[in-house]
Coordinates of N, CA, C and O in Angstrom, one line a residue:
L17 N -18.8 -0.8 -4.8 CA -18.2 0.5 -4.4 C -16.8 0.6 -5.0 O -16.4 1.7 -5.5
I18 N -16.1 -0.5 -5.1 CA -14.7 -0.5 -5.7 C -14.8 -0.2 -7.2 O -14.0 0.5 -7.7
K19 N -15.8 -0.8 -7.8 CA -16.0 -0.6 -9.3 C -16.3 0.9 -9.6 O -15.8 1.4 -10.6
I20 N -17.0 1.5 -8.7 CA -17.4 2.9 -9.0 C -16.2 3.8 -9.0 O -16.0 4.7 -9.8
S21 N -15.2 3.5 -8.1 CA -14.1 4.4 -8.0 C -12.8 3.8 -8.6 O -11.7 4.3 -8.4
E22 N -13.0 2.9 -9.5 CA -11.9 2.2 -10.2 C -11.0 3.2 -10.9 O -9.8 3.1 -10.9
K23 N -11.6 4.2 -11.6 CA -10.7 5.2 -12.3 C -9.9 6.1 -11.3 O -8.9 6.5 -11.7
D24 N -10.5 6.3 -10.1 CA -9.7 7.1 -9.1 C -8.6 6.3 -8.5 O -7.7 6.9 -7.9
L25 N -8.6 5.0 -8.5 CA -7.6 4.2 -7.9 C -6.2 4.5 -8.4 O -5.3 4.3 -7.6
Y26 N -6.1 4.9 -9.6 CA -4.8 5.2 -10.2 C -4.4 6.7 -10.1 O -3.3 7.0 -10.5
R27 N -5.3 7.5 -9.6 CA -5.0 8.9 -9.5 C -5.0 9.5 -8.1 O -4.3 10.4 -7.8
N28 N -5.8 8.8 -7.2 CA -6.0 9.3 -5.9 C -5.3 8.4 -4.9 O -5.7 7.2 -4.8
P29 N -4.3 8.8 -4.1 CA -3.7 7.9 -3.2 C -4.6 7.5 -2.1 O -4.5 6.3 -1.6
S30 N -5.5 8.3 -1.7 CA -6.5 7.9 -0.6 C -7.4 6.7 -1.1 O -7.7 5.8 -0.4
A31 N -7.8 6.8 -2.4 CA -8.7 5.8 -2.9 C -7.9 4.5 -3.1 O -8.4 3.4 -2.8
A32 N -6.7 4.6 -3.5 CA -5.9 3.4 -3.7 C -5.6 2.7 -2.3 O -5.6 1.5 -2.2
T33 N -5.3 3.6 -1.4 CA -5.0 3.0 0.0 C -6.2 2.4 0.6 O -6.2 1.3 1.2
G34 N -7.4 3.1 0.4 CA -8.6 2.6 1.0 C -9.0 1.2 0.3 O -9.4 0.3 1.0
A35 N -8.8 1.1 -1.0 CA -9.1 -0.1 -1.6 C -8.2 -1.2 -1.2 O -8.6 -2.4 -0.9
A36 N -6.9 -0.9 -1.0 CA -6.0 -1.9 -0.5 C -6.3 -2.4 0.9 O -6.2 -3.6 1.2
I37 N -6.7 -1.4 1.8 CA -7.1 -1.8 3.1 C -8.3 -2.7 3.1 O -8.4 -3.7 3.8
F38 N -9.3 -2.4 2.2 CA -10.5 -3.2 2.1 C -10.1 -4.6 1.7 O -10.6 -5.6 2.3
Y39 N -9.3 -4.8 0.7 CA -8.9 -6.1 0.2 C -8.1 -6.8 1.3 O -8.3 -8.0 1.4
G40 N -7.3 -6.1 2.1 CA -6.6 -6.8 3.2 C -7.6 -7.3 4.2 O -7.4 -8.3 4.8
K41 N -8.6 -6.5 4.5 CA -9.6 -6.9 5.6 C -10.4 -8.1 5.1 O -10.9 -8.8 6.0
I42 N -10.6 -8.3 3.8 CA -11.4 -9.5 3.4 C -10.5 -10.6 3.0 O -10.9 -11.5 2.2
N43 N -9.3 -10.6 3.5 CA -8.3 -11.7 3.3 C -7.9 -11.9 1.9 O -7.8 -13.0 1.4
K44 N -7.7 -10.8 1.1 CA -7.2 -10.8 -0.2 C -6.0 -9.9 -0.3 O -6.1 -8.9 -1.1
P45 N -4.9 -10.2 0.4 CA -3.8 -9.2 0.4 C -3.1 -9.1 -1.0 O -2.7 -8.0 -1.3
N46 N -3.2 -10.1 -1.8 CA -2.5 -10.0 -3.1 C -3.3 -9.0 -4.0 O -2.6 -8.3 -4.8
T47 N -4.6 -9.0 -3.9 CA -5.3 -8.0 -4.7 C -5.0 -6.6 -4.2 O -4.9 -5.6 -5.0
G48 N -4.9 -6.4 -2.9 CA -4.5 -5.1 -2.3 C -3.1 -4.7 -2.8 O -2.8 -3.5 -3.1
I49 N -2.2 -5.7 -2.9 CA -0.8 -5.4 -3.3 C -0.9 -5.0 -4.8 O -0.2 -4.0 -5.2
I50 N -1.7 -5.6 -5.6 CA -1.8 -5.3 -7.0 C -2.4 -3.9 -7.2 O -1.9 -3.1 -8.0
T51 N -3.3 -3.5 -6.3 CA -3.9 -2.2 -6.4 C -2.8 -1.1 -6.2 O -2.8 -0.1 -6.9
I52 N -2.0 -1.3 -5.1 CA -1.0 -0.3 -4.8 C 0.1 -0.3 -5.9 O 0.6 0.7 -6.3
K53 N 0.5 -1.5 -6.4 CA 1.5 -1.6 -7.5 C 1.0 -0.9 -8.7 O 1.8 -0.2 -9.4
N54 N -0.3 -1.0 -9.1 CA -0.8 -0.3 -10.2 C -0.8 1.2 -10.0 O -0.5 2.0 -11.0
Y55 N -1.1 1.7 -8.8 CA -1.0 3.1 -8.5 C 0.4 3.6 -8.7 O 0.7 4.6 -9.3
L56 N 1.4 2.8 -8.2 CA 2.8 3.2 -8.2 C 3.3 3.1 -9.7 O 4.2 3.9 -10.0
R57 N 2.8 2.2 -10.4 CA 3.3 2.0 -11.8 C 3.1 3.2 -12.7 O 3.8 3.5 -13.6
I58 N 2.0 4.0 -12.4 CA 1.7 5.2 -13.1 C 2.8 6.3 -12.9 O 2.9 7.2 -13.6
G59 N 3.5 6.1 -11.8 CA 4.5 7.1 -11.4 C 4.1 8.1 -10.4 O 4.7 9.1 -10.1
S60 N 2.9 7.8 -9.8 CA 2.4 8.6 -8.7 C 3.2 8.4 -7.4 O 3.7 7.3 -7.2
K61 N 3.4 9.5 -6.6 CA 4.1 9.4 -5.4 C 3.3 8.8 -4.3 O 2.2 9.3 -4.0
P62 N 3.8 7.8 -3.6 CA 3.0 7.2 -2.5 C 3.0 8.0 -1.2 O 4.0 8.8 -1.0
T63 N 2.0 7.9 -0.4 CA 2.0 8.6 0.9 C 2.6 7.6 1.9 O 2.7 6.4 1.6
L64 N 2.9 8.1 3.1 CA 3.5 7.3 4.1 C 2.5 6.2 4.6 O 2.8 5.1 4.8
K65 N 1.2 6.6 4.6 CA 0.1 5.7 5.0 C 0.0 4.6 4.0 O -0.1 3.4 4.3
M66 N 0.1 4.9 2.7 CA 0.1 3.9 1.7 C 1.2 2.9 1.8 O 1.1 1.7 1.7
L67 N 2.4 3.4 2.1 CA 3.6 2.5 2.2 C 3.4 1.6 3.4 O 3.8 0.5 3.4
G68 N 2.8 2.1 4.5 CA 2.5 1.3 5.7 C 1.5 0.2 5.4 O 1.7 -1.0 5.8
V69 N 0.5 0.5 4.6 CA -0.5 -0.5 4.2 C 0.1 -1.5 3.3 O -0.1 -2.7 3.4
Y70 N 0.9 -1.0 2.4 CA 1.6 -1.9 1.4 C 2.5 -2.8 2.2 O 2.6 -4.1 1.9
L71 N 3.3 -2.4 3.2 CA 4.1 -3.2 4.0 C 3.3 -4.3 4.7 O 3.7 -5.5 4.7
N72 N 2.2 -3.9 5.3 CA 1.4 -4.8 6.0 C 0.8 -5.9 5.0 O 0.8 -7.1 5.4
L73 N 0.4 -5.5 3.8 CA -0.1 -6.5 2.9 C 1.0 -7.4 2.4 O 0.7 -8.6 2.2
L74 N 2.2 -6.9 2.2 CA 3.3 -7.8 1.7 C 3.6 -8.8 2.8 O 3.8 -10.0 2.4
I75 N 3.6 -8.4 4.0 CA 3.9 -9.4 5.1 C 2.8 -10.4 5.2 O 3.0 -11.6 5.3
S76 N 1.5 -9.9 5.1 CA 0.4 -10.9 5.1 C 0.4 -11.9 4.0 O 0.0 -13.1 4.2
A77 N 0.9 -11.5 2.9 CA 0.9 -12.4 1.7 C 2.2 -13.2 1.7 O 2.3 -14.1 0.9
G78 N 3.1 -12.9 2.6 CA 4.4 -13.7 2.7 C 5.4 -13.3 1.7 O 6.4 -14.0 1.5
N79 N 5.3 -12.1 1.1 CA 6.3 -11.5 0.2 C 7.4 -10.8 1.0 O 7.4 -9.5 1.0
L80 N 8.2 -11.5 1.7 CA 9.1 -10.9 2.7 C 10.2 -10.1 2.0 O 10.7 -9.1 2.6
N81 N 10.7 -10.5 0.8 CA 11.7 -9.8 0.1 C 11.2 -8.4 -0.3 O 11.9 -7.4 -0.1
E82 N 10.1 -8.3 -0.8 CA 9.5 -7.0 -1.2 C 9.2 -6.2 0.0 O 9.3 -5.0 0.0
A83 N 8.7 -6.9 1.1 CA 8.4 -6.2 2.3 C 9.7 -5.5 2.9 O 9.6 -4.4 3.4
R84 N 10.8 -6.2 2.8 CA 12.1 -5.6 3.2 C 12.4 -4.4 2.4 O 12.9 -3.4 3.0
E85 N 12.2 -4.4 1.1 CA 12.5 -3.2 0.3 C 11.6 -2.0 0.7 O 12.1 -0.9 0.8
V86 N 10.4 -2.3 1.0 CA 9.5 -1.2 1.4 C 9.9 -0.7 2.8 O 9.9 0.5 3.0
Y87 N 10.2 -1.6 3.6 CA 10.7 -1.2 5.0 C 11.9 -0.3 4.9 O 12.0 0.7 5.6
E88 N 12.8 -0.6 4.0 CA 14.1 0.2 3.8 C 13.7 1.6 3.3 O 14.4 2.5 3.6
K89 N 12.6 1.7 2.5 CA 12.2 3.0 2.0 C 11.6 3.8 3.1 O 11.8 5.0 3.2
I90 N 10.8 3.2 4.0 CA 10.1 3.8 5.1 C 11.1 4.2 6.2 O 10.9 5.3 6.8
K91 N 12.0 3.4 6.5 CA 12.8 3.5 7.7 C 13.5 4.9 7.9 O 13.4 5.5 9.0
P92 N 14.1 5.5 6.9 CA 14.8 6.8 7.1 C 13.8 8.0 7.1 O 14.3 9.1 7.4
L93 N 12.6 7.8 6.7 CA 11.7 9.0 6.6 C 11.3 9.5 8.0 O 11.0 8.7 8.9
P94 N 11.3 10.8 8.1 CA 10.9 11.4 9.4 C 9.4 11.5 9.6 O 8.7 11.4 8.6
K95 N 9.0 11.6 10.8 CA 7.6 11.9 11.2 C 6.6 10.9 10.6 O 5.7 11.2 9.8
K96 N 6.8 9.6 10.9 CA 5.9 8.6 10.5 C 4.6 8.5 11.3 O 4.7 8.7 12.5
P97 N 3.5 8.3 10.7 CA 2.2 8.2 11.5 C 2.3 6.9 12.3 O 3.1 6.0 12.0
S98 N 1.5 6.8 13.3 CA 1.5 5.7 14.3 C 1.2 4.4 13.6 O 1.8 3.3 13.9
D99 N 0.3 4.3 12.6 CA 0.0 3.1 11.9 C 1.2 2.6 11.1 O 1.3 1.4 10.9
V100 N 2.0 3.5 10.6 CA 3.2 3.1 9.9 C 4.2 2.4 10.9 O 4.8 1.4 10.6
Y101 N 4.3 3.0 12.1 CA 5.2 2.3 13.1 C 4.7 0.9 13.4 O 5.5 0.0 13.6
I102 N 3.4 0.8 13.5 CA 2.8 -0.5 13.8 C 3.2 -1.5 12.7 O 3.5 -2.7 13.0
S103 N 3.1 -1.1 11.5 CA 3.4 -1.9 10.3 C 4.9 -2.4 10.3 O 5.2 -3.5 9.9
M104 N 5.7 -1.4 10.8 CA 7.1 -1.7 10.8 C 7.5 -2.7 11.9 O 8.3 -3.5 11.8

C-alpha cells in the first residue's frame, strides 16, 4: 500500500502523515521521520497534525533536540487539534 502511494507522499500532506503514522505503529519511527522530512524538503507546508505526528516520532526515536525545535514551532500556533496537545 505504501509503494502504491509513494508518489503522493511528497505532494499530499495526508498521505505523508498517514505513512508516518503507519511506520510509527510498526515500531519504525526513523522511517516515519524520513517520510516527513522528505515531504518538508520539497518545500511543502506541513499541517498541524503532521507536526504532531512528527513530534511524536522524534520523541519515540530519541531525537530530543529536533523534537524541541518542532515543539517550539507548534507551541505558539492557535487552535491545535487534541492529538497535537497529546504529543506536546
